[in-house]
Amino acid sequence: MDCPEDSARLLISEVLLSLNYLAEEDAQRFYAAYLFSAEAHETQFRSSGEPYIYHPLAVAHILGQMHLDHEALCAALLHDVVEDTPITPATIEQRFGKRIRHIVEGVSKLSHIHFSTKSEAKAENFTKLLTASLEDARVILVKFADRLHNLRTLGCLNPAKRRRIALETLELYTPLAGRLGLRQLRLELEDLAFAHLYPLRRRLLLSGQANLRQHQKEQIQQIEHCLLQGFKQAGIEVKINRYDQPLWQLLNMRRHRLGTKRPANTTPPARFKTLLATLHFRIQTLTQDDCYRALGVIHNLYKPLPQRFKDYIAVPKTNGYQSLHTALYGPHNALLKIQVCTQSMQLRADYGMATYWQEHPGALPEQKIMLNDWFKPLLELHQAANNSAEFLEYFKDDLFLEEIFVFTPKGKIIRLPAGATPIDFAYAVHTDIGNTCVSALIDQQAAPLSTPLMSGQIVAITTSAQAYPQANWLKSAVTSRARINVQRYLKHADWQQSAKLGQALLAKELLAFNLDLDALPQAQINGWLRNIHVADLETLQNEIALGHRPALLDALALSQSVTQAQPAPAPTHPPLAISSDTNPYLQFATCCLPLPPELILGVPCPPNGIVLHRHDCQTLAQSGATPKDYQAVTWESAPGSSFVSSLHLYAEDRPGTLAAVTHVIAQADANITNIDFPHRDGHYTMLEFVLKVRDVAHITVILRKLAQLPGIVQVARGKPKHLG
Ligand code: MN
């Protein structure tokens, strides 16, 4: 067997000895829970053949090493009782109290519900675990310890099962441990999972690493000596620790760098050999000030790599992690990575959330002020998701992303995953801001909403009460929060609006047969729907709107089923009236973007609904669609309605042009929804605006006013021709 084994059986006496931080009566309760659990599991054995009780005891021991309180420890002893023995949660509550029951139930799988698929069961169970943890964070700690001991003792299971457990650990548990700041736990879980998944690769890498360090021995000593001398001269008391980058992280780092989610402007992936040869040091100082002084000493001794310094002391990570990170060129081309922090920072870096119970002995789960920081984003995600599978998907997406931080104009820090855009930023500030955002200023420069953000930038969002989420935002939003909100909006808007359009199309055809749905008895309508094999009227309306079925045939079917209905002598086809551009099934063709009162033609394009063109549109003329396909459409005036239009202008590239142009448009009472810079050569710049106007007259006024601005060479409606 190649993987690390924890075969040593712990005895209750040893565990009790290690729990010397517990009060006498708490230790007694722990012992009572042990006796209860041992009796409940009496007839059970683990696959290794040993009595079952050794497992919960080992789990409690792991939590004891993190100095957790007696309730968590008792729950650890009892964590498999409900799932594997006839004992009920009510009995646990009666014997050990409500809170221990909550933890035990939180860790237990849902056994009484039948799931149709394995992945559904996994999603439901994991969601249940997380929601229980939101109420009491000790639930997740017990689960982690359980998983850790299981991985340590996986050796006796068959390879397929070992693989499945190891994969699940890497997929869900280790990223979550990272998010909660449980570094030690995460590293051990990762290494164990790695050992179960790729035992040979791990062994080769370990021996390769050991060989390499043997070669670097003198180099390491020299660096350590230099650092110590430097700190001594500066009068800073430090502890220097060299450590090896954990192998799984090293492999993962490279995969991550090669992945697509990183923005293009970050450094290219390092070669694996370079990563393996990089030397890591952790410097521990007495005070926070000393961290910065120590950093000065280090940067004096070796040349720092540009843009690799990170100050997580001033701007801690979401999980509370604090430290200074720097990378340097060491002697003989060695690459050094050094972290500087204080002892308490180190403790939090290693044990994150779990340090809470060390710092607040006797804390009740209700007093979880600090824990909220860790769980709040999870809670939000959970509330926004429609079901467990969706929650799990979003949760996984969020966990694997690296972090950046940007600022609001007022200086508030907003943390976002790498690759996040102003859309993510807007939603991170507030859902309403996300739902109504129209443009962004990044470091005072106008930028498209799809621009990837970088750490340190100041981002300002412009909103408009008329704006609403766009489907193409899904391409540039990376945070779950933004994606869930956009999707939710689109889904809701879609169904409602397509039903509305379908209703109008159907009513128009029915009118030709002198039929009105509102005037028909419900039974007749139901009979008709049965005949045409549609579940209900709304579904029919949606299918018509999507272009899946012609409204005319359905109307004909109804007229035939309604015996007394006489076909109208001369079917009048009143045109479909358009009063706004907010119906996703009425699309304004991007080639011509018609505006009232221009003549328009509707071209059915299943499954996207109807596309509206200007009657003289060149693209339409070349498309080969024949007039008999067209749907008659007309404008209907509605107060306050506005339509998408576009304009482009060619201007001298000088400061203030953009501001002047946007000012003119705003003064004219039009909303800008997007700005693009398709061309810029230092002398001239091409600006392209997408905006919302009332009608042709409105855009004409804007074009005329823009033409009068100084420095404007050319301005016209639509897209620039040569750029397509
Ligand atoms: Mn267990």
CSV table of C-alpha atoms and ligand atoms in Angstrom, one decimal, residues 46 52 55 59 79-80 146 150, ligand 1:
chain,number,residue,atom,x,y,z
A,46,ARG,CA,-14.9,-0.8,9.7
A,52,TYR,CA,-16.2,1.0,14.5
A,55,HIS,CA,-13.3,6.0,13.7
A,59,VAL,CA,-12.4,12.2,14.3
A,79,HIS,CA,-21.5,11.7,14.1
A,80,ASP,CA,-22.3,8.3,12.6
A,146,ASP,CA,-14.6,12.8,9.3
A,150,ASN,CA,-11.7,8.4,6.1
B,1,MN,MN,-17.7,9.0,9.7
